[in-house]
Amino acid sequence: MTTKAAAPTLAPDTRTRILDLAEALLLERGFNAFSYQHLAKELGVKPAAIHYHFPSKDDLGTALVTRQLRRLRKWRDLPRVADLPPVEQLEALFAVYDNHLGHDRRVCLFGSLAADFRTLPPLMQAELRTFNRELTEWLAQVLAVGRATASLRFVGSPAAKAAQVLTTLAGALQVARVHDETPFQVIVGQLRLELLA
Amino acid sequence: MTTKAAAPTLAPDTRTRILDLAEALLLERGFNAFSYQHLAKELGVKPAAIHYHFPSKDDLGTALVTRQLRRLRKWRDLPRVADLPPVEQLEALFAVYDNHLGHDRRVCLFGSLAADFRTLPPLMQAELRTFNRELTEWLAQVLAVGRATASLRFVGSPAAKAAQVLTTLAGALQVARVHDETPFQVIVGQLRLELLA
DNA sequence: ACACTTACTTACTAAATAGTAAGTTATTTT
DNA sequence: AAAATAACTTACTATTTAGTAAGTAAGTGT
């Protein structure tokens, strides 16, 4: 009974600390720009400890994408997200990307891995494809309902518009990385201007 | 007089061959995913030969971005581009990105470097910023003229729309990398649908 | 109490990395 | 013809990389 209670988020275990740090480095510097030594040094453990939890970097990378995919599904199905009207679901999505800016201008998972995609292990590639596909399908549904209820406005198919909007958001975080937050705000402002009826 | 004539594009020198191969690898696998050894092996020279032309990888990376910036300026100022009506200038831009698909689905320079941006040498960062800024300014001008002459249609400022469109194009190549050409065509189709009056 | 498992550390290996220094050879320049 | 330069190769170094194997100490289950 005392397995997982009391303090909610105090002292995460090493496995989680590895994932959290690896995720931060992935989104801040890229997948091929950090090593087990970097992780180990910053976590105060030996590199072999990381190999214990994730035998190879491929395993670690795959675990990162898998965790993100789990998070997406959880977030999407959360009552406080799923039960929202389309406009607010869209704003909730914008808020997720906006939140990346505050975290040292991290790019999103997709934007971080797309360029190096061909150097990634096949399972990691597959998970990232699933992640992007499910997110796009979710947004397409949001857009479809939004237009049906006249709260959102756009031409073309919901699927095409969803692909376009998500691509723009991922790219906007990259532009923010290269310049500063301004272009991100400008681009999201443009999206709002066009979509909100 | 016989320094540079006769055959126009036969037998490029080693320096150019290095740049061409490095560019291909950069756009296909990412900046941190190729080494001087890779380049040397494929070019049939020794790694030190590459160090001779580009002492450090930083120098090589910077040279790649600088060359691309020169190309942008040349392309933009070409009579057959500069003298086009806005709609066809926009289509010429689309054609550049579309051309990447045919080259093994290469991402664009910006999309390739954004994720790893913080691992890049400062001069390379600066050149990439300039590249993106000048391209955005060029497109903003195209859009402004297009709307003024009623051949293009959009809400908001030309600068904001230009930032949004370029970001979307860069992202669309990344999505094509992760999935296939289809989403790229879908996204560009959506852009055409919205922009062409 | 004993065996077993978890979560590591210590100590190592083989390969790849960027980079350098000292030649070598062919071509220009003078 | 001699000197200088360009474009390399050979041979090397120091560092970093992922990954492994064997050991250890603290719990956990029986």
CSV table of C-alpha atoms (C1' of nucleotides) in Angstrom, one decimal:
chain,number,residue,atom,x,y,z
A,1,MET,CA,0.0,0.0,0.0
A,2,THR,CA,3.0,2.3,0.5
A,3,THR,CA,4.3,1.6,-2.9
A,4,LYS,CA,3.2,4.8,-4.6
A,5,ALA,CA,1.5,7.3,-2.5
A,6,ALA,CA,2.4,10.1,-0.1
A,7,ALA,CA,4.4,12.8,-1.9
A,8,PRO,CA,3.2,13.0,-5.5
A,9,THR,CA,6.3,14.2,-7.4
A,10,LEU,CA,9.2,13.9,-5.0
A,11,ALA,CA,12.4,12.2,-5.9
A,12,PRO,CA,11.8,10.6,-9.3
A,13,ASP,CA,13.8,7.4,-9.8
A,14,THR,CA,16.9,7.3,-11.9
A,15,ARG,CA,15.1,5.9,-15.0
A,16,THR,CA,12.8,8.9,-15.0
A,17,ARG,CA,15.6,11.3,-14.3
A,18,ILE,CA,17.5,9.9,-17.3
A,19,LEU,CA,14.4,10.2,-19.6
A,20,ASP,CA,13.7,13.8,-18.4
A,21,LEU,CA,17.3,14.9,-18.9
A,22,ALA,CA,17.6,13.1,-22.3
A,23,GLU,CA,14.4,14.7,-23.4
A,24,ALA,CA,15.6,18.2,-22.4
A,25,LEU,CA,18.8,17.7,-24.3
A,26,LEU,CA,17.0,16.2,-27.3
A,27,LEU,CA,14.7,19.2,-27.6
A,28,GLU,CA,17.4,21.7,-26.9
A,29,ARG,CA,20.4,20.4,-28.8
A,30,GLY,CA,19.3,17.4,-31.0
A,31,PHE,CA,19.5,13.7,-30.8
A,32,ASN,CA,23.0,13.3,-32.1
A,33,ALA,CA,24.3,16.1,-29.9
A,34,PHE,CA,24.3,14.4,-26.5
A,35,SER,CA,26.0,11.2,-25.2
A,36,TYR,CA,25.7,8.8,-22.3
A,37,GLN,CA,28.6,10.6,-20.8
A,38,HIS,CA,26.8,13.9,-20.8
A,39,LEU,CA,23.7,12.3,-19.2
A,40,ALA,CA,25.8,10.5,-16.6
A,41,LYS,CA,27.9,13.5,-15.6
A,42,GLU,CA,24.9,15.7,-15.1
A,43,LEU,CA,22.9,13.0,-13.2
A,44,GLY,CA,25.9,12.2,-11.0
A,45,VAL,CA,26.0,8.5,-12.0
A,46,LYS,CA,28.3,6.4,-14.2
A,47,PRO,CA,27.6,5.9,-17.9
A,48,ALA,CA,27.1,2.2,-17.3
A,49,ALA,CA,24.1,3.0,-15.0
A,50,ILE,CA,22.4,4.5,-18.1
A,51,HIS,CA,23.2,1.4,-20.1
A,52,TYR,CA,21.6,-0.6,-17.3
A,53,HIS,CA,18.3,1.2,-17.8
A,54,PHE,CA,18.6,1.7,-21.6
A,55,PRO,CA,21.1,-0.8,-23.1
A,56,SER,CA,21.7,1.3,-26.2
A,57,LYS,CA,21.0,4.8,-27.2
A,58,ASP,CA,18.5,3.5,-29.7
A,59,ASP,CA,16.5,2.0,-26.7
A,60,LEU,CA,16.7,5.4,-25.0
A,61,GLY,CA,15.6,7.3,-28.0
A,62,THR,CA,12.7,4.9,-28.6
A,63,ALA,CA,11.6,5.2,-25.0
A,64,LEU,CA,11.6,9.0,-25.3
A,65,VAL,CA,9.2,8.9,-28.3
A,66,THR,CA,7.1,6.2,-26.8
A,67,ARG,CA,6.6,8.2,-23.6
A,68,GLN,CA,5.7,11.2,-25.6
A,69,LEU,CA,3.1,9.2,-27.6
A,70,ARG,CA,1.6,8.0,-24.3
A,71,ARG,CA,1.5,11.6,-23.1
A,72,LEU,CA,-0.3,12.7,-26.3
A,73,ARG,CA,-3.0,10.0,-25.9
A,74,LYS,CA,-3.5,10.8,-22.2
A,75,TRP,CA,-3.7,14.6,-22.8
A,76,ARG,CA,-6.1,14.2,-25.8
A,77,ASP,CA,-8.4,12.0,-23.7
A,78,LEU,CA,-8.3,14.1,-20.6
A,79,PRO,CA,-11.9,15.3,-19.8
A,80,ARG,CA,-10.6,18.9,-19.5
A,81,VAL,CA,-9.4,18.7,-23.0
A,82,ALA,CA,-11.7,16.2,-24.8
A,83,ASP,CA,-14.8,18.0,-23.5
A,84,LEU,CA,-13.8,21.5,-24.6
A,85,PRO,CA,-15.4,23.3,-27.5
A,86,PRO,CA,-13.2,23.2,-30.7
A,87,VAL,CA,-11.9,26.8,-30.3
A,88,GLU,CA,-10.6,26.1,-26.8
A,89,GLN,CA,-9.2,22.7,-27.9
A,90,LEU,CA,-7.2,24.6,-30.6
A,91,GLU,CA,-6.1,27.1,-27.9
A,92,ALA,CA,-5.0,24.3,-25.7
A,93,LEU,CA,-2.9,23.0,-28.5
A,94,PHE,CA,-1.3,26.4,-29.1
A,95,ALA,CA,-0.7,26.6,-25.3
A,96,VAL,CA,1.4,23.4,-25.5
A,97,TYR,CA,3.6,24.8,-28.2
A,98,ASP,CA,3.7,28.2,-26.4
A,99,ASN,CA,4.9,26.3,-23.3
A,100,HIS,CA,8.0,25.1,-25.2
A,101,LEU,CA,9.1,28.7,-25.5
A,102,GLY,CA,9.3,29.2,-21.8
A,103,HIS,CA,11.4,26.0,-21.5
A,104,ASP,CA,14.5,27.5,-23.0
A,105,ARG,CA,12.8,27.7,-26.4
A,106,ARG,CA,12.7,23.9,-26.9
A,107,VAL,CA,11.5,22.7,-30.2
A,108,CYS,CA,8.8,20.1,-30.3
A,109,LEU,CA,9.6,16.4,-30.5
A,110,PHE,CA,8.8,16.2,-34.2
A,111,GLY,CA,10.8,19.3,-35.1
A,112,SER,CA,13.7,17.9,-33.1
A,113,LEU,CA,13.8,14.5,-34.9
A,114,ALA,CA,12.7,15.2,-38.4
A,115,ALA,CA,16.1,16.4,-39.7
A,116,ASP,CA,18.0,13.5,-38.3
A,117,PHE,CA,15.2,11.1,-39.1
A,118,ARG,CA,17.3,8.7,-41.2
A,119,THR,CA,19.9,8.2,-38.5
A,120,LEU,CA,17.2,7.0,-36.1
A,121,PRO,CA,16.5,3.4,-35.2
A,122,PRO,CA,13.5,1.9,-37.1
A,123,LEU,CA,11.3,1.5,-34.1
A,124,MET,CA,11.9,5.2,-33.1
A,125,GLN,CA,11.0,6.2,-36.7
A,126,ALA,CA,7.8,4.2,-36.5
A,127,GLU,CA,6.8,5.6,-33.1
A,128,LEU,CA,7.4,9.2,-34.4
A,129,ARG,CA,5.2,8.5,-37.4
A,130,THR,CA,2.4,7.2,-35.2
A,131,PHE,CA,2.8,10.2,-33.0
A,132,ASN,CA,2.5,12.7,-35.9
A,133,ARG,CA,-0.4,10.7,-37.4
A,134,GLU,CA,-2.5,10.6,-34.3
A,135,LEU,CA,-1.9,14.2,-33.5
A,136,THR,CA,-2.9,15.2,-37.0
A,137,GLU,CA,-6.0,13.1,-36.9
A,138,TRP,CA,-7.0,14.6,-33.6
A,139,LEU,CA,-6.6,18.1,-34.9
A,140,ALA,CA,-8.5,17.3,-38.1
A,141,GLN,CA,-11.4,16.2,-36.0
A,142,VAL,CA,-11.3,19.4,-33.9
A,143,LEU,CA,-11.2,21.5,-37.0
A,144,ALA,CA,-14.1,19.5,-38.6
A,145,VAL,CA,-16.3,20.1,-35.6
A,146,GLY,CA,-15.2,23.7,-35.3
A,147,ARG,CA,-16.2,24.5,-38.9
A,148,ALA,CA,-19.5,22.5,-38.6
A,149,THR,CA,-20.4,24.6,-35.5
A,150,ALA,CA,-19.2,27.8,-37.2
A,151,SER,CA,-16.6,28.6,-34.5
A,152,LEU,CA,-13.7,27.9,-36.9
A,153,ARG,CA,-13.2,29.0,-40.4
A,154,PHE,CA,-11.0,27.6,-43.2
A,155,VAL,CA,-11.2,26.3,-46.8
A,156,GLY,CA,-10.2,22.8,-47.9
A,157,SER,CA,-10.4,19.5,-46.0
A,158,PRO,CA,-10.0,19.3,-42.2
A,159,ALA,CA,-7.2,16.8,-42.8
A,160,ALA,CA,-5.2,19.1,-45.1
A,161,LYS,CA,-5.7,22.1,-42.8
A,162,ALA,CA,-4.7,20.0,-39.7
A,163,ALA,CA,-1.5,18.9,-41.5
A,164,GLN,CA,-0.8,22.5,-42.4
A,165,VAL,CA,-1.4,23.9,-39.0
A,166,LEU,CA,0.7,21.3,-37.2
A,167,THR,CA,3.6,21.7,-39.6
A,168,THR,CA,3.4,25.4,-39.1
A,169,LEU,CA,3.5,25.1,-35.3
A,170,ALA,CA,6.5,22.8,-35.4
A,171,GLY,CA,8.3,25.1,-37.8
A,172,ALA,CA,7.4,28.1,-35.7
A,173,LEU,CA,9.3,26.7,-32.7
A,174,GLN,CA,12.3,26.2,-34.9
A,175,VAL,CA,12.2,29.8,-36.1
A,176,ALA,CA,12.0,30.9,-32.5
A,177,ARG,CA,15.1,28.8,-31.8
A,178,VAL,CA,17.0,30.5,-34.6
A,179,HIS,CA,15.8,34.0,-34.0
A,180,ASP,CA,13.8,34.7,-30.9
A,181,GLU,CA,10.2,34.4,-29.6
A,182,THR,CA,8.9,37.2,-31.8
A,183,PRO,CA,8.4,35.2,-35.1
A,184,PHE,CA,6.7,32.4,-33.2
A,185,GLN,CA,4.1,34.9,-31.8
A,186,VAL,CA,3.7,36.4,-35.2
A,187,ILE,CA,3.1,33.1,-36.9
A,188,VAL,CA,0.6,31.9,-34.2
A,189,GLY,CA,-1.1,35.2,-34.4
A,190,GLN,CA,-1.5,34.8,-38.1
A,191,LEU,CA,-3.0,31.3,-37.5
A,192,ARG,CA,-5.5,32.7,-35.0
A,193,LEU,CA,-6.4,35.5,-37.4
A,194,GLU,CA,-7.2,33.1,-40.1
A,195,LEU,CA,-8.9,30.3,-38.2
A,196,LEU,CA,-11.0,32.1,-35.6
A,197,ALA,CA,-14.3,32.9,-37.2
B,1,MET,CA,42.5,32.5,-71.1
B,2,THR,CA,42.2,28.7,-70.7
B,3,THR,CA,41.6,29.1,-67.0
B,4,LYS,CA,37.8,28.7,-66.9
B,5,ALA,CA,36.2,28.0,-70.2
B,6,ALA,CA,35.4,25.1,-72.5
B,7,ALA,CA,33.1,22.6,-70.7
B,8,PRO,CA,30.9,24.5,-68.4
B,9,THR,CA,30.2,21.9,-65.5
B,10,LEU,CA,32.8,19.2,-66.1
B,11,ALA,CA,35.0,17.9,-63.3
B,12,PRO,CA,34.4,20.2,-60.4
B,13,ASP,CA,37.4,20.7,-58.2
B,14,THR,CA,37.8,19.0,-54.8
B,15,ARG,CA,36.7,21.9,-52.8
B,16,THR,CA,33.4,22.1,-54.7
B,17,ARG,CA,33.0,18.3,-54.5
B,18,ILE,CA,33.5,18.5,-50.7
B,19,LEU,CA,30.9,21.2,-50.4
B,20,ASP,CA,28.4,19.4,-52.7
B,21,LEU,CA,28.7,16.1,-50.8
B,22,ALA,CA,28.6,17.8,-47.4
B,23,GLU,CA,25.5,19.6,-48.4
B,24,ALA,CA,23.8,16.4,-49.6
B,25,LEU,CA,24.7,14.7,-46.3
B,26,LEU,CA,23.6,17.7,-44.3
B,27,LEU,CA,20.2,17.8,-45.9
B,28,GLU,CA,19.7,14.1,-45.9
B,29,ARG,CA,21.1,13.1,-42.4
B,30,GLY,CA,21.8,16.2,-40.4
B,31,PHE,CA,24.9,18.2,-39.5
B,32,ASN,CA,26.0,16.1,-36.6
B,33,ALA,CA,25.5,12.8,-38.5
B,34,PHE,CA,28.4,13.0,-40.9
B,35,SER,CA,32.2,13.2,-40.4
B,36,TYR,CA,35.3,14.1,-42.3
B,37,GLN,CA,35.9,10.3,-42.7
B,38,HIS,CA,32.5,9.8,-44.4
B,39,LEU,CA,33.3,12.7,-46.8
B,40,ALA,CA,36.8,11.5,-47.5
B,41,LYS,CA,35.8,7.9,-48.1
B,42,GLU,CA,33.1,8.8,-50.5
B,43,LEU,CA,35.3,11.3,-52.4
B,44,GLY,CA,38.2,9.0,-52.6
B,45,VAL,CA,40.6,11.3,-50.7
B,46,LYS,CA,42.1,11.3,-47.2
B,47,PRO,CA,40.4,13.1,-44.3
B,48,ALA,CA,43.4,15.5,-44.2
B,49,ALA,CA,42.6,16.7,-47.7
B,50,ILE,CA,39.3,18.0,-46.3
B,51,HIS,CA,41.1,19.7,-43.4
B,52,TYR,CA,43.3,21.3,-46.0
B,53,HIS,CA,40.3,23.0,-47.7
B,54,PHE,CA,38.2,23.4,-44.5
B,55,PRO,CA,40.4,23.3,-41.4
B,56,SER,CA,37.6,22.5,-39.0
B,57,LYS,CA,34.1,21.2,-39.4
B,58,ASP,CA,32.9,24.6,-38.2
B,59,ASP,CA,34.6,26.2,-41.3
B,60,LEU,CA,32.9,23.7,-43.6
B,61,GLY,CA,29.5,24.2,-42.0
B,62,THR,CA,29.9,28.0,-42.3
B,63,ALA,CA,31.0,27.7,-45.9
B,64,LEU,CA,27.9,25.6,-46.6
B,65,VAL,CA,25.5,28.3,-45.2
B,66,THR,CA,27.4,31.1,-46.8
B,67,ARG,CA,27.2,29.4,-50.2
B,68,GLN,CA,23.5,28.9,-49.8
B,69,LEU,CA,23.1,32.6,-48.9
B,70,ARG,CA,25.0,33.6,-52.0
B,71,ARG,CA,22.7,31.3,-54.1
B,72,LEU,CA,19.6,32.9,-52.6
B,73,ARG,CA,20.7,36.4,-53.4
B,74,LYS,CA,21.6,35.3,-57.0
B,75,TRP,CA,18.4,33.5,-57.5
B,76,ARG,CA,16.3,36.3,-56.1
B,77,ASP,CA,18.0,38.8,-58.3
B,78,LEU,CA,17.8,36.7,-61.5
B,79,PRO,CA,15.8,38.5,-64.2
B,80,ARG,CA,13.7,35.4,-64.8
B,81,VAL,CA,12.7,35.5,-61.2
B,82,ALA,CA,12.8,39.2,-60.2
B,83,ASP,CA,10.8,40.2,-63.2
B,84,LEU,CA,8.0,37.7,-62.7
B,85,PRO,CA,4.5,38.6,-61.5
B,86,PRO,CA,3.9,37.8,-57.8
B,87,VAL,CA,1.9,34.6,-58.4
B,88,GLU,CA,4.7,33.1,-60.5
B,89,GLN,CA,7.3,34.3,-58.0
B,90,LEU,CA,5.4,32.4,-55.4
B,91,GLU,CA,5.2,29.3,-57.7
B,92,ALA,CA,9.0,29.6,-58.3
B,93,LEU,CA,9.5,29.4,-54.6
B,94,PHE,CA,7.2,26.4,-54.3
B,95,ALA,CA,9.2,24.8,-57.1
B,96,VAL,CA,12.4,25.2,-55.1
B,97,TYR,CA,10.9,23.3,-52.2
B,98,ASP,CA,9.3,20.8,-54.5
B,99,ASN,CA,12.7,20.2,-56.1
B,100,HIS,CA,14.0,19.0,-52.7
B,101,LEU,CA,11.5,16.1,-52.8
B,102,GLY,CA,13.0,14.7,-56.0
B,103,HIS,CA,16.5,14.8,-54.4
B,104,ASP,CA,15.9,12.0,-52.0
B,105,ARG,CA,13.4,14.1,-50.0
B,106,ARG,CA,16.0,16.5,-48.7
B,107,VAL,CA,14.8,19.0,-46.2
B,108,CYS,CA,15.7,22.6,-46.7
B,109,LEU,CA,18.8,24.2,-45.1
B,110,PHE,CA,16.9,25.9,-42.4
B,111,GLY,CA,14.9,22.8,-41.5
B,112,SER,CA,18.1,20.8,-41.4
B,113,LEU,CA,19.9,23.2,-39.0
B,114,ALA,CA,17.2,24.5,-36.8
B,115,ALA,CA,17.1,21.6,-34.4
B,116,ASP,CA,20.9,21.4,-33.9
B,117,PHE,CA,21.2,25.2,-33.9
B,118,ARG,CA,22.8,25.5,-30.5
B,119,THR,CA,25.5,23.1,-31.4
B,120,LEU,CA,26.6,25.2,-34.4
B,121,PRO,CA,29.5,27.7,-34.5
B,122,PRO,CA,28.4,31.3,-34.0
B,123,LEU,CA,29.3,32.4,-37.5
B,124,MET,CA,27.2,29.6,-39.0
B,125,GLN,CA,24.3,30.7,-36.7
B,126,ALA,CA,24.6,34.3,-37.9
B,127,GLU,CA,24.7,33.3,-41.6
B,128,LEU,CA,21.6,31.1,-41.1
B,129,ARG,CA,19.7,34.0,-39.4
B,130,THR,CA,20.6,36.3,-42.3
B,131,PHE,CA,19.5,33.6,-44.8
B,132,ASN,CA,16.1,33.2,-43.2
B,133,ARG,CA,15.7,37.0,-42.7
B,134,GLU,CA,16.4,37.8,-46.3
B,135,LEU,CA,14.2,35.1,-47.7
B,136,THR,CA,11.4,36.2,-45.5
B,137,GLU,CA,11.8,39.8,-46.5
B,138,TRP,CA,11.8,38.8,-50.2
B,139,LEU,CA,8.6,36.8,-49.8
B,140,ALA,CA,6.9,39.6,-47.8
B,141,GLN,CA,7.6,41.9,-50.7
B,142,VAL,CA,6.2,39.4,-53.2
B,143,LEU,CA,3.0,39.0,-51.1
B,144,ALA,CA,2.6,42.7,-50.6
B,145,VAL,CA,2.7,43.3,-54.4
B,146,GLY,CA,0.5,40.3,-55.0
B,147,ARG,CA,-2.2,41.6,-52.8
B,148,ALA,CA,-1.9,45.1,-54.0
B,149,THR,CA,-2.5,43.8,-57.6
B,150,ALA,CA,-5.3,41.5,-56.4
B,151,SER,CA,-3.5,38.3,-57.6
B,152,LEU,CA,-2.9,37.1,-54.1
B,153,ARG,CA,-5.2,37.0,-51.2
B,154,PHE,CA,-4.5,36.9,-47.4
B,155,VAL,CA,-5.3,38.7,-44.2
B,156,GLY,CA,-2.8,40.2,-41.8
B,157,SER,CA,0.6,41.8,-42.7
B,158,PRO,CA,2.7,40.6,-45.6
B,159,ALA,CA,5.6,40.1,-43.1
B,160,ALA,CA,3.5,37.8,-40.9
B,161,LYS,CA,2.1,35.9,-43.8
B,162,ALA,CA,5.6,35.5,-45.3
B,163,ALA,CA,7.0,34.1,-42.0
B,164,GLN,CA,4.0,31.7,-41.8
B,165,VAL,CA,4.3,30.5,-45.4
B,166,LEU,CA,8.1,29.9,-45.2
B,167,THR,CA,7.8,28.1,-41.9
B,168,THR,CA,5.1,25.9,-43.3
B,169,LEU,CA,7.2,25.1,-46.4
B,170,ALA,CA,10.3,24.1,-44.2
B,171,GLY,CA,8.0,22.0,-42.0
B,172,ALA,CA,6.4,20.4,-45.0
B,173,LEU,CA,9.7,19.0,-46.2
B,174,GLN,CA,10.3,17.6,-42.7
B,175,VAL,CA,6.9,15.9,-42.7
B,176,ALA,CA,7.7,14.4,-46.2
B,177,ARG,CA,10.9,13.1,-44.7
B,178,VAL,CA,9.1,11.3,-41.9
B,179,HIS,CA,6.1,10.0,-43.9
B,180,ASP,CA,6.2,10.4,-47.7
B,181,GLU,CA,5.6,13.0,-50.4
B,182,THR,CA,1.9,13.0,-49.9
B,183,PRO,CA,1.7,15.3,-46.9
B,184,PHE,CA,4.0,17.8,-48.6
B,185,GLN,CA,1.7,18.0,-51.6
B,186,VAL,CA,-1.3,18.3,-49.4
B,187,ILE,CA,0.2,21.1,-47.4
B,188,VAL,CA,1.4,23.1,-50.4
B,189,GLY,CA,-2.0,22.4,-52.0
B,190,GLN,CA,-3.6,24.0,-49.0
B,191,LEU,CA,-1.3,27.0,-49.3
B,192,ARG,CA,-2.2,27.5,-52.9
B,193,LEU,CA,-5.9,27.2,-52.2
B,194,GLU,CA,-5.7,29.9,-49.6
B,195,LEU,CA,-3.3,32.3,-51.3
B,196,LEU,CA,-4.3,32.3,-55.0
B,197,ALA,CA,-7.2,34.7,-55.5
C,1,DA,C1',19.1,-17.6,6.9
C,2,DC,C1',19.5,-17.9,2.3
C,3,DA,C1',18.8,-17.1,-2.5
C,4,DC,C1',17.5,-13.8,-5.6
C,5,DT,C1',16.8,-9.4,-7.7
C,6,DT,C1',17.6,-4.5,-8.4
C,7,DA,C1',20.5,-0.8,-9.2
C,8,DC,C1',24.2,0.3,-9.6
C,9,DT,C1',30.2,1.0,-10.0
C,10,DT,C1',34.7,-0.3,-11.7
C,11,DA,C1',37.4,-1.4,-15.3
C,12,DC,C1',37.8,-2.2,-19.7
C,13,DT,C1',37.5,-2.4,-25.3
C,14,DA,C1',37.2,-1.2,-30.0
C,15,DA,C1',35.9,2.2,-33.0
C,16,DA,C1',35.2,6.8,-34.5
C,17,DT,C1',36.0,11.6,-33.8
C,18,DA,C1',38.4,16.2,-35.0
C,19,DG,C1',42.6,17.8,-35.7
C,20,DT,C1',48.0,18.4,-36.6
C,21,DA,C1',52.7,18.0,-38.4
C,22,DA,C1',55.7,16.6,-41.7
C,23,DG,C1',56.4,15.0,-45.9
C,24,DT,C1',55.5,14.5,-51.4
C,25,DT,C1',54.4,15.7,-56.0
C,26,DA,C1',52.9,18.6,-59.7
C,27,DT,C1',52.3,23.0,-61.3
C,28,DT,C1',53.2,28.0,-61.5
C,29,DT,C1',55.9,31.9,-61.0
C,30,DT,C1',60.1,34.4,-61.5
D,1,DA,C1',66.5,26.5,-63.8
D,2,DA,C1',65.2,27.6,-59.2
D,3,DA,C1',61.9,28.9,-56.0
D,4,DA,C1',57.5,29.0,-54.4
D,5,DT,C1',52.9,27.5,-54.1
D,6,DA,C1',48.8,24.4,-54.3
D,7,DA,C1',46.9,20.2,-53.3
D,8,DC,C1',47.4,16.8,-51.5
D,9,DT,C1',49.1,11.8,-48.4
D,10,DT,C1',51.2,9.5,-44.5
D,11,DA,C1',51.4,9.0,-39.9
D,12,DC,C1',50.2,10.4,-35.7
D,13,DT,C1',47.6,12.2,-31.2
D,14,DA,C1',44.2,13.0,-27.8
D,15,DT,C1',39.5,12.6,-26.9
D,16,DT,C1',35.0,10.9,-27.1
D,17,DT,C1',31.9,7.5,-28.4
D,18,DA,C1',28.8,3.3,-27.5
D,19,DG,C1',29.0,-0.7,-25.3
D,20,DT,C1',30.4,-5.0,-22.2
D,21,DA,C1',31.7,-7.9,-18.3
D,22,DA,C1',32.4,-8.6,-13.8
D,23,DG,C1',31.8,-7.2,-9.3
D,24,DT,C1',29.1,-5.1,-5.2
D,25,DA,C1',25.8,-3.6,-1.8
D,26,DA,C1',21.2,-3.0,-0.4
D,27,DG,C1',17.0,-4.6,-0.3
D,28,DT,C1',13.1,-8.5,-1.1
D,29,DG,C1',11.0,-13.0,-0.9
D,30,DT,C1',10.7,-17.4,1.1
